[in-house]
Coordinates of C-alpha atoms in Angstrom, one line a residue:
M1 CA 1.5 -42.8 50.9
S2 CA -0.1 -40.4 48.0
K3 CA -2.9 -41.8 46.1
S4 CA -1.1 -41.1 43.5
E5 CA 2.2 -43.2 44.3
Q6 CA -1.0 -46.2 45.2
Q7 CA -3.0 -46.3 42.4
P8 CA -1.1 -47.1 39.2
E9 CA -2.0 -44.7 35.6
S10 CA -4.7 -45.5 34.2
P11 CA -3.7 -46.9 30.3
A12 CA -6.5 -44.5 28.6
P13 CA -4.7 -41.1 29.0
R14 CA -1.7 -42.4 28.0
K15 CA -3.0 -43.9 24.7
L16 CA -5.0 -40.8 24.3
A17 CA -1.3 -38.7 24.3
A18 CA 0.3 -41.2 22.2
N19 CA -2.2 -40.8 19.8
A20 CA -2.2 -37.0 20.0
R21 CA 1.2 -36.5 19.6
P22 CA 1.8 -37.5 15.6
L23 CA -1.3 -35.7 14.6
A24 CA 0.4 -32.7 16.4
Q25 CA 3.0 -32.8 14.6
R26 CA 1.3 -33.5 11.3
M27 CA -0.5 -30.3 11.7
R28 CA 2.7 -28.5 12.8
R29 CA 4.4 -30.0 9.7
G30 CA 1.1 -29.0 7.5
S31 CA 1.1 -25.1 8.6
D32 CA 4.9 -25.1 7.9
F33 CA 4.6 -26.4 4.2
W34 CA 1.7 -23.4 3.5
S35 CA 3.5 -20.8 5.5
R36 CA 6.3 -21.2 3.5
L37 CA 4.7 -21.6 0.2
F38 CA 2.6 -18.1 1.2
A39 CA 5.5 -16.6 2.1
R40 CA 6.8 -17.1 -1.8
F41 CA 3.1 -15.3 -2.4
D42 CA 3.3 -12.2 0.1
T43 CA 7.0 -11.1 0.5
D44 CA 6.1 -8.6 3.1
T45 CA 3.6 -10.4 5.7
A46 CA 3.6 -14.1 4.3
S47 CA -0.3 -14.1 5.4
P48 CA -1.8 -17.0 4.0
R49 CA -4.8 -14.8 4.4
K50 CA -4.0 -12.1 2.3
A51 CA -2.2 -14.0 -0.4
F52 CA -5.0 -16.1 -1.0
W53 CA -6.9 -12.7 -1.7
R54 CA -4.2 -11.4 -4.0
T55 CA -3.9 -14.1 -5.4
V56 CA -8.2 -13.1 -6.3
E57 CA -6.8 -10.1 -7.4
T58 CA -4.1 -11.6 -10.2
V59 CA -6.6 -13.2 -11.6
A60 CA -9.4 -10.7 -11.3
L61 CA -7.1 -8.1 -13.3
V62 CA -5.6 -10.3 -15.9
L63 CA -9.0 -11.2 -16.4
A64 CA -9.9 -8.1 -17.2
S65 CA -7.6 -6.5 -19.0
L66 CA -8.4 -9.5 -21.3
V67 CA -12.0 -8.7 -21.5
L68 CA -11.2 -4.7 -21.9
S69 CA -8.4 -5.6 -24.5
R70 CA -11.0 -7.8 -26.3
W71 CA -13.6 -5.1 -26.5
M72 CA -11.7 -2.7 -27.9
A73 CA -9.5 -5.0 -30.6
P74 CA -11.9 -7.7 -30.8
D75 CA -9.8 -9.5 -34.0
D76 CA -6.8 -9.4 -31.6
P77 CA -7.3 -9.0 -28.2
F78 CA -3.7 -10.2 -27.3
G79 CA -2.5 -7.8 -29.1
V80 CA -0.3 -10.3 -31.2
Q81 CA -0.2 -8.1 -34.2
A82 CA -0.1 -5.0 -32.6
Q83 CA 2.9 -2.8 -32.3
F84 CA 3.4 -3.6 -28.7
P85 CA 1.8 -6.1 -27.3
W86 CA 0.2 -3.6 -24.0
I87 CA -1.8 -6.9 -22.6
W88 CA 1.6 -7.9 -20.8
V89 CA 2.3 -4.8 -18.7
V90 CA -0.4 -6.0 -16.7
P91 CA 1.8 -9.6 -15.8
A92 CA 4.7 -6.8 -15.2
V93 CA 3.5 -4.9 -12.9
L94 CA 1.8 -7.7 -10.8
A95 CA 5.2 -9.4 -10.9
M96 CA 7.0 -5.9 -9.8
R97 CA 4.3 -5.8 -7.1
Y98 CA 3.9 -9.3 -5.7
G99 CA 6.8 -11.3 -7.1
T100 CA 7.6 -14.2 -9.3
T101 CA 5.5 -16.7 -8.4
L102 CA 2.0 -13.9 -9.1
G103 CA 3.7 -13.3 -11.9
V104 CA 3.8 -16.6 -13.3
L105 CA 0.1 -16.9 -12.1
A106 CA -0.6 -14.0 -14.8
V107 CA 0.7 -15.7 -17.6
V108 CA -0.7 -18.6 -17.1
T109 CA -3.8 -17.4 -16.4
M110 CA -2.9 -15.1 -20.1
L111 CA -2.5 -19.2 -21.4
A112 CA -5.9 -20.5 -20.2
A113 CA -7.8 -17.6 -21.7
W114 CA -5.8 -18.0 -25.0
Q115 CA -6.9 -21.8 -25.2
M116 CA -10.3 -20.9 -24.5
N117 CA -10.2 -18.1 -27.0
V118 CA -8.8 -20.9 -29.5
Q119 CA -11.3 -23.0 -28.5
L120 CA -14.5 -20.9 -28.8
L121 CA -12.8 -19.8 -32.3
S122 CA -12.9 -23.4 -33.5
A123 CA -16.3 -23.7 -32.5
G124 CA -17.7 -21.1 -34.3
H125 CA -15.3 -21.6 -37.8
G126 CA -17.7 -22.6 -40.1
D127 CA -15.1 -24.6 -42.4
G128 CA -13.7 -26.5 -40.0
P129 CA -12.0 -26.5 -36.8
V130 CA -8.6 -24.3 -35.9
S131 CA -5.4 -26.0 -35.2
A132 CA -4.0 -24.6 -31.8
A133 CA -0.7 -25.7 -32.1
D134 CA -0.8 -24.1 -35.6
A135 CA -2.5 -20.8 -33.7
F136 CA -0.6 -20.7 -31.0
P137 CA 2.4 -17.6 -30.8
Q138 CA 5.3 -19.2 -28.9
S139 CA 7.6 -16.1 -29.2
Y140 CA 4.7 -14.1 -27.7
F141 CA 4.2 -16.2 -25.0
L142 CA 8.2 -17.1 -23.8
G143 CA 8.8 -13.4 -24.6
G144 CA 6.0 -12.4 -22.2
L145 CA 6.8 -15.1 -20.0
V146 CA 10.7 -13.5 -19.4
L147 CA 9.5 -10.2 -19.1
T148 CA 7.5 -11.6 -16.0
L149 CA 10.4 -13.3 -14.6
L150 CA 12.6 -10.2 -14.9
C151 CA 10.3 -7.8 -13.2
G152 CA 9.6 -10.5 -10.3
Q153 CA 13.5 -11.6 -10.1
F154 CA 13.4 -7.3 -9.6
A155 CA 10.9 -7.0 -7.0
E156 CA 11.9 -10.5 -4.5
V157 CA 15.4 -9.1 -4.7
W158 CA 15.2 -5.6 -3.2
N159 CA 11.4 -6.5 -1.1
A160 CA 14.8 -9.0 0.8
R161 CA 17.0 -6.1 0.7
S162 CA 13.9 -4.0 2.6
R163 CA 13.5 -6.8 5.0
R164 CA 16.7 -6.5 6.1
L165 CA 17.5 -3.0 6.3
M166 CA 13.9 -2.7 7.7
A167 CA 15.3 -5.5 10.9
I168 CA 18.4 -3.5 11.1
N169 CA 16.9 -0.1 11.4
A170 CA 14.3 -1.6 13.8
Y171 CA 17.3 -3.4 16.0
L172 CA 18.7 0.1 16.2
D173 CA 15.9 2.4 17.1
E174 CA 15.6 -0.4 19.6
R175 CA 19.0 0.5 20.8
L176 CA 18.9 4.1 20.2
T177 CA 15.9 4.4 22.6
M178 CA 17.3 2.1 25.8
L179 CA 20.3 4.3 25.4
T180 CA 18.2 8.1 25.0
K181 CA 16.6 6.5 28.4
N182 CA 19.7 5.7 30.2
H183 CA 21.4 9.2 29.1
F184 CA 18.1 10.3 30.5
L185 CA 18.1 9.0 33.6
L186 CA 21.7 9.9 34.2
R187 CA 21.1 13.5 33.6
L188 CA 18.2 13.4 36.2
S189 CA 20.5 11.9 38.6
H190 CA 23.0 14.0 39.0
E191 CA 20.8 17.0 39.1
R192 CA 19.1 15.0 41.8
L193 CA 22.3 14.1 43.4
E194 CA 23.2 18.0 43.8
Q195 CA 19.9 19.3 45.0
D196 CA 19.7 16.6 47.7
L197 CA 22.3 14.6 48.3
L198 CA 22.3 14.9 52.0
A199 CA 18.2 14.5 52.2
K200 CA 17.9 10.8 50.8
P201 CA 20.2 7.9 51.6
L202 CA 20.4 7.0 47.9
T203 CA 20.7 8.0 44.3
L204 CA 18.5 7.4 41.7
R205 CA 21.0 5.3 40.2
D206 CA 21.1 2.8 42.7
S207 CA 17.7 3.3 43.3
L208 CA 16.9 1.7 40.0
D209 CA 20.4 -0.7 40.0
R210 CA 18.8 -2.0 43.0
M211 CA 14.7 -2.3 41.6
R212 CA 16.6 -3.7 38.5
S213 CA 18.6 -6.9 40.9
L214 CA 15.5 -7.2 43.2
T215 CA 13.2 -7.6 39.4
L216 CA 16.0 -9.8 38.1
T217 CA 15.6 -12.3 41.4
Q218 CA 11.5 -12.0 41.6
T219 CA 11.6 -13.1 38.3
M220 CA 13.4 -16.0 38.4
L221 CA 12.0 -16.7 41.9
D222 CA 8.5 -16.9 40.3
P223 CA 8.1 -16.1 37.0
A224 CA 4.3 -15.7 36.9
R225 CA 4.1 -13.0 39.7
L226 CA 4.8 -9.5 39.2
P227 CA 8.2 -8.6 40.3
A228 CA 9.6 -5.8 42.8
A229 CA 6.5 -4.1 42.4
D230 CA 6.5 -2.5 46.2
A231 CA 10.5 -1.3 45.0
F232 CA 9.2 0.1 41.9
L233 CA 6.7 1.8 44.3
Q234 CA 9.3 3.5 46.3
V235 CA 11.5 4.7 43.7
L236 CA 8.7 6.1 42.2
V237 CA 7.6 7.9 45.5
Q238 CA 11.2 8.7 46.1
S239 CA 11.5 10.4 42.4
C240 CA 8.4 12.0 41.7
Q241 CA 7.0 13.0 45.4
I242 CA 3.9 10.4 44.9
E243 CA 1.5 10.3 48.1
I244 CA -1.1 7.8 46.8
A245 CA -0.7 5.2 44.1
S246 CA -1.0 1.3 43.7
V247 CA -0.5 -1.4 41.3
H248 CA -2.1 -3.8 39.9
A249 CA -1.4 -7.1 37.9
C250 CA -2.9 -9.2 35.6
D251 CA -4.1 -12.3 35.8
A252 CA -3.3 -15.5 32.8
D253 CA -6.2 -14.0 30.8
G254 CA -5.3 -10.5 30.6
K255 CA -7.4 -8.9 33.1
L256 CA -6.3 -6.5 35.7
L257 CA -7.0 -7.7 39.2
L258 CA -8.8 -6.0 41.5
Q259 CA -6.4 -6.3 44.2
P260 CA -3.5 -4.1 44.1
L261 CA -0.1 -5.9 44.4
A262 CA 1.4 -3.5 45.9
S263 CA 0.2 0.3 46.9
V264 CA 1.4 3.7 48.9
G265 CA -0.8 5.4 51.0
K266 CA -4.5 5.0 51.7
A267 CA -5.7 3.7 47.8
E268 CA -9.3 3.7 47.4
P269 CA -10.8 0.6 45.7
F270 CA -10.1 -0.2 42.3
N271 CA -12.7 1.3 39.4
P272 CA -11.8 -0.2 36.0
D273 CA -14.5 1.7 34.3
D274 CA -12.8 4.8 35.2
P275 CA -12.6 7.4 32.1
L276 CA -9.0 8.1 32.8
V277 CA -8.2 4.5 33.1
Q278 CA -9.9 3.4 30.3
Y279 CA -8.4 5.7 27.9
S280 CA -5.0 5.1 29.2
L281 CA -5.9 1.1 27.8
A282 CA -6.8 1.8 25.0
Q283 CA -4.1 4.2 24.1
G284 CA -1.4 1.6 25.4
K285 CA 0.5 4.9 27.4
L286 CA 0.6 7.0 30.5
A287 CA -2.2 9.5 30.9
H288 CA -2.9 12.4 32.9
I289 CA -5.7 14.7 34.0
Q290 CA -3.1 17.6 31.5
T291 CA -3.3 15.0 28.8
E292 CA -4.4 17.1 25.8
S293 CA -6.0 14.4 23.7
V294 CA -8.0 13.6 27.1
H295 CA -11.7 15.1 26.7
Q296 CA -12.8 17.4 29.8
N297 CA -15.8 15.7 30.9
L298 CA -13.5 12.2 30.8
R299 CA -11.3 14.7 33.3
N300 CA -13.9 15.4 35.5
Q301 CA -15.3 12.4 35.9
S302 CA -12.0 10.5 36.4
R303 CA -10.8 10.1 40.0
Y304 CA -7.2 9.4 39.1
L305 CA -4.3 12.1 38.3
L306 CA -2.6 9.4 36.5
S307 CA -2.6 5.7 34.6
A308 CA -0.4 3.7 33.2
P309 CA -0.3 0.4 31.6
L310 CA 2.6 -1.4 31.7
L311 CA 3.8 -3.2 28.7
N312 CA 6.4 -5.0 27.6
F313 CA 8.3 -4.9 24.5
E314 CA 5.8 -6.5 22.3
G315 CA 2.8 -4.5 24.0
K316 CA 1.3 -7.1 26.3
L317 CA -0.1 -5.5 29.1
F318 CA 0.8 -7.1 32.7
G319 CA 0.1 -4.9 35.0
L320 CA -1.5 -1.1 35.5
L321 CA -0.1 2.3 37.6
L322 CA -2.5 4.0 39.4
V323 CA -1.9 7.8 41.3
E324 CA -4.5 9.4 43.0
Q325 CA -2.5 11.9 44.9
L326 CA 0.5 14.0 43.8
P327 CA 1.6 17.6 44.5
F328 CA 0.6 20.2 43.0
V329 CA 4.1 21.5 42.2
A330 CA 5.2 18.3 40.8
L331 CA 2.4 17.9 38.1
N332 CA 4.6 18.9 35.7
E333 CA 6.6 17.4 32.7
D334 CA 9.9 17.1 34.3
T335 CA 8.7 14.7 36.6
L336 CA 5.6 13.0 33.9
Q337 CA 8.7 12.9 31.7
L338 CA 11.0 11.0 34.6
M339 CA 8.2 8.4 35.6
S340 CA 7.0 7.4 32.0
V341 CA 11.0 6.6 31.7
L342 CA 10.3 4.9 35.5
I343 CA 7.6 3.3 34.1
D344 CA 9.5 1.5 30.9
Y345 CA 12.7 1.1 32.9
Y346 CA 10.5 -1.7 35.4
A347 CA 8.9 -2.9 32.3
D348 CA 12.2 -3.2 30.4
G349 CA 13.6 -5.1 33.6
I350 CA 10.5 -7.5 33.7
E351 CA 10.9 -7.9 30.6
M352 CA 15.1 -8.8 30.7
G353 CA 14.4 -11.4 33.8
T354 CA 11.8 -13.2 31.7
T355 CA 14.1 -13.2 28.6
S356 CA 17.4 -13.5 30.0
R357 CA 16.7 -16.3 32.6
A358 CA 18.0 -19.3 31.6
I359 CA 21.3 -17.4 30.8
I360 CA 21.4 -16.0 34.3
Q361 CA 21.0 -19.0 36.4
Q362 CA 23.1 -20.8 34.5
L363 CA 26.5 -17.9 34.7
P364 CA 25.6 -15.8 37.3
T365 CA 27.7 -13.2 36.4
C366 CA 27.0 -12.8 32.9
P367 CA 25.9 -9.4 32.9
P368 CA 22.0 -8.7 32.3
Q369 CA 22.5 -6.7 28.8
M370 CA 24.7 -9.3 27.1
A371 CA 22.1 -11.3 27.5
V372 CA 19.3 -9.7 26.9
D373 CA 21.0 -8.6 23.4
L374 CA 22.3 -12.6 22.8
V375 CA 18.5 -13.6 22.8
R376 CA 17.2 -10.4 20.9
L377 CA 20.0 -10.9 17.9
H378 CA 19.1 -14.6 18.1
H379 CA 16.0 -14.4 17.3
L380 CA 16.9 -11.1 14.8
K381 CA 19.2 -13.7 13.3
R382 CA 16.3 -16.6 13.1
N383 CA 14.0 -13.8 11.4
T384 CA 15.8 -12.3 9.0
D385 CA 18.9 -14.0 8.7
I386 CA 21.3 -10.9 10.0
D387 CA 25.0 -12.3 11.0
S388 CA 25.9 -11.3 14.6
S389 CA 29.2 -12.8 16.8
L390 CA 30.6 -13.4 20.1
V391 CA 34.0 -13.2 20.3
A392 CA 35.9 -14.3 23.5
L393 CA 39.5 -13.1 24.1
V394 CA 41.9 -14.8 26.6
F395 CA 44.7 -13.8 28.2
G396 CA 47.4 -15.0 30.6
N397 CA 48.2 -13.6 34.2
D398 CA 52.0 -12.1 33.5
E399 CA 52.1 -8.5 33.4
T400 CA 52.2 -8.0 29.6
S401 CA 49.0 -9.9 28.9
R402 CA 47.0 -8.0 31.9
D403 CA 48.2 -4.7 30.4
M404 CA 47.2 -5.5 27.1
F405 CA 43.6 -7.3 29.1
D406 CA 43.0 -3.4 29.9
Q407 CA 44.2 -1.4 26.9
I408 CA 41.6 -4.0 24.6
R409 CA 39.1 -3.8 27.1
R410 CA 38.8 0.1 26.7
L411 CA 38.0 -0.9 22.6
K412 CA 34.7 -1.3 23.1
R413 CA 32.4 0.0 20.9
A414 CA 29.1 1.7 21.9
A415 CA 27.3 -1.0 20.2
D416 CA 29.2 -3.8 21.3
V417 CA 28.6 -5.5 24.5
I418 CA 31.5 -6.8 26.9
W419 CA 32.2 -9.4 29.9
T420 CA 35.2 -9.2 31.7
Y421 CA 35.5 -12.2 34.4
T422 CA 38.3 -14.2 35.6
A423 CA 38.8 -17.8 35.0
G424 CA 41.4 -19.4 37.0
E425 CA 44.1 -17.5 36.6
R426 CA 43.1 -16.1 33.2
N427 CA 41.2 -12.9 32.4
V428 CA 38.6 -13.4 29.9
L429 CA 37.1 -10.6 28.0
M430 CA 33.7 -11.5 25.9
T431 CA 32.4 -9.2 23.2
L432 CA 29.1 -8.8 21.9
L433 CA 29.2 -7.6 18.4
P434 CA 25.7 -6.7 17.0
L435 CA 24.7 -7.0 13.5
A436 CA 28.8 -8.4 12.5
G437 CA 29.2 -11.0 10.4
S438 CA 32.9 -13.2 9.9
A439 CA 34.4 -10.3 7.9
A440 CA 33.2 -7.7 10.6
V441 CA 35.0 -10.4 13.6
D442 CA 38.2 -10.4 11.4
G443 CA 38.6 -6.8 11.2
Y444 CA 37.6 -6.1 15.0
L445 CA 40.6 -8.8 15.4
M446 CA 42.5 -6.9 13.3
R447 CA 42.0 -4.0 14.9
I448 CA 43.1 -5.5 18.1
E449 CA 46.1 -6.4 16.8
A450 CA 46.9 -3.2 15.2
V451 CA 46.2 -1.7 18.6
S452 CA 48.3 -4.3 19.9
H453 CA 51.4 -3.9 17.8
A454 CA 51.3 0.5 18.8
Q455 CA 51.0 0.2 22.5
F456 CA 53.4 -3.0 22.9
G457 CA 55.9 -2.4 21.0
N458 CA 54.7 -5.1 17.9
K459 CA 53.8 -7.8 19.8
F460 CA 51.2 -10.1 18.1
L461 CA 47.9 -10.5 19.8
S462 CA 48.0 -14.6 19.3
N463 CA 51.3 -14.8 22.1
Y464 CA 49.4 -13.4 24.4
A465 CA 45.5 -13.8 24.2
E466 CA 43.7 -17.1 23.0
V467 CA 40.8 -16.3 20.3
H468 CA 37.5 -18.0 20.5
T469 CA 34.6 -17.3 18.3
A470 CA 30.6 -18.1 17.7
A471 CA 28.2 -17.3 15.4
V472 CA 25.1 -15.8 17.2
G473 CA 21.9 -18.5 15.8
Q474 CA 23.6 -21.5 15.1
D475 CA 22.5 -22.6 18.8
E476 CA 19.7 -21.3 21.4
P477 CA 21.6 -18.9 23.3
A478 CA 20.9 -20.3 26.6
R479 CA 23.2 -23.5 25.7
L480 CA 25.4 -21.2 22.8
L481 CA 27.2 -18.8 25.4
P482 CA 27.5 -21.7 28.3
R483 CA 29.7 -23.4 25.6
L484 CA 31.7 -20.9 24.3
V485 CA 32.7 -20.2 27.8
E486 CA 34.1 -23.9 28.4
R487 CA 35.8 -23.8 25.7
C488 CA 37.7 -20.3 27.1
A489 CA 38.1 -22.7 30.3
D490 CA 39.6 -25.8 28.6

């Protein structure tokens, strides 16, 4: 029996932990409150620090405009008697720039300045105090407030639309980048296959698929370790003719380890102060001795030919690839471009294993691409409220149902991700529709219905398939997809 089993746990740590939980919850609630409050101030980043300085800027600009107006028109600084109150341009511009909240703050500042001006007039009036109620121009301030609110509402509406469009474009750019990388790998894979199929037992695509499967498997077994580093180097050796190279992982603090995790050839001890290494880490991208932006002195001082940081989607460093020796004829633009794509492919595989581990563990036959995109779209829904959907069609095992299943499976769009599997005697076609709400799901089902009518002689889809849908974001991805699979199995 171990010591932990013989001796009872001291009540002091339990009491301290019990007291710490309510305090942490109160701090979290307070942080959420201020974040929601400042989100109204700062429509771009919801940064409390930036919102504070914008508040100061709003008050300072309004006071500066009042001082300037008083210097230009001492008798009527607010422009009440003027043909147009130009002083209201400042709150209107602030509202269009920062939103309704800061616009209202500008109006309140002007109202406070008006009251202060009335007090000064009352103090300097020789015959008696001036009545603030009689002197207060209600229509003047009401009209200015309405103008400011309209400008602020206009700004908030367009800022919200801009944020949604930026989020959609960021997701589409990411998908386009992945598609471009896959297309480049496919083209090079076919070219290499035509050139030296007899000399190599595996094609580039087979090597990449094997490396990705190893990456996903090893990430599940040990998430803290950089996975499949040996397989990654073998693919680089096979594709880029690398002779001496090494892969270095990062520790828990993000510092590179001196001992290589995997190496090829007789690599020299790692030098973290190497100029090429420092340059690549500072730029966050692959650097080699032919990089034009690298100074000639740095090239001469470095003993490495190439240094490439391994980064995830968020730009966090988790490893470094160093190449010391490479054939002269292999150091060309095509090889460097291929190496850059392979590094990104490896980094994407690590990120995929991290984000979709829980889903793959519950559903081993689920395509990794669906698990990754489901996690991404869940974050997109949570951050920007952009809808996406899952649609599952469960077909029977008769001949017509099987033909309909095969026909609908071929209707996949480029942006959709599908998963086909067998549940008992039924075939299931599950489709992830990115950036698609309930209306888009109805359009997708209507399109399938129209194809069924045209292909199978006016036969309805509902007679041969059950339809199950789920909105991305209504639950965590690790629970949403398994629950949809359970509904299809019932």
